[in-house]
Amino acid sequence: MSTTSAFKSPRTIAYSRETAVAFVIDAVESTGAATRNDFDIDRIVSIAHAMADDWDMNALQPSTFWRIASSFIKQ
């Protein structure tokens, strides 16, 4: 799935921590340049959830999401 489609979901979904985790994994792996193992997925989800006050990661601007994700690249 492309990054663009990770941010635009046409379906009605009951959002939860699990859907947020799936969204983050899909987004970080979308270009093929990184894998879920390169990021602290749980911390990204926790911070994004706190900022959006929602489990729907589409509530965040893409630039905000990527700023959060880039803060949790594993060394």
XYZ file of C-alpha atoms in Angstrom:
75
model
C 0.000 0.000 0.000
C 1.347 3.429 -0.825
C 1.854 6.145 1.762
C -0.965 8.124 0.186
C -3.434 5.285 0.608
C -2.278 4.769 4.190
C -3.609 8.257 4.912
C -6.878 7.978 2.987
C -9.186 5.162 3.990
C -12.478 4.951 2.066
C -13.962 2.323 4.423
C -15.787 2.813 7.697
C -13.583 1.291 10.375
C -13.909 0.863 14.130
C -10.556 2.382 15.059
C -8.522 0.851 17.871
C -4.925 0.488 18.993
C -4.672 -2.505 16.651
C -5.807 -0.513 13.610
C -3.389 2.272 14.579
C -0.507 -0.228 14.784
C -1.454 -1.643 11.373
C -1.610 1.889 9.923
C 1.848 2.775 11.271
C 3.417 -0.461 10.023
C 1.824 0.010 6.597
C 3.037 3.607 6.389
C 6.648 2.943 7.423
C 6.950 -0.080 5.133
C 5.132 1.529 2.189
C 8.233 2.632 0.266
C 10.226 -0.529 0.905
C 13.070 1.544 2.362
C 12.378 0.472 5.962
C 10.631 -2.219 7.953
C 8.673 -2.231 11.176
C 11.852 -3.414 12.905
C 13.529 -0.090 12.092
C 11.004 1.880 14.180
C 9.591 1.783 17.700
C 6.037 1.177 16.500
C 4.460 1.182 19.974
C 5.916 4.590 20.827
C 4.853 6.046 17.478
C 1.308 4.791 18.056
C 1.224 6.094 21.630
C 2.446 9.587 20.731
C 0.290 9.833 17.599
C -2.761 8.709 19.582
C -2.072 11.317 22.263
C -1.650 14.081 19.686
C -4.716 13.113 17.637
C -6.812 12.194 20.691
C -8.103 9.405 18.467
C -7.040 5.958 17.259
C -7.734 7.095 13.681
C -4.256 8.006 12.449
C -5.881 9.783 9.496
C -6.770 12.528 11.991
C -3.119 13.642 11.837
C -1.608 15.640 9.010
C 0.886 13.433 7.132
C 3.736 15.809 8.029
C 2.870 15.480 11.721
C 2.746 11.696 11.459
C 6.153 11.544 9.751
C 7.675 13.946 12.271
C 6.551 11.590 15.040
C 7.730 8.484 13.170
C 11.141 9.977 12.424
C 11.637 10.599 16.134
C 11.417 6.873 16.842
C 13.827 5.341 14.347
C 15.795 2.666 16.161
C 19.548 3.143 16.298
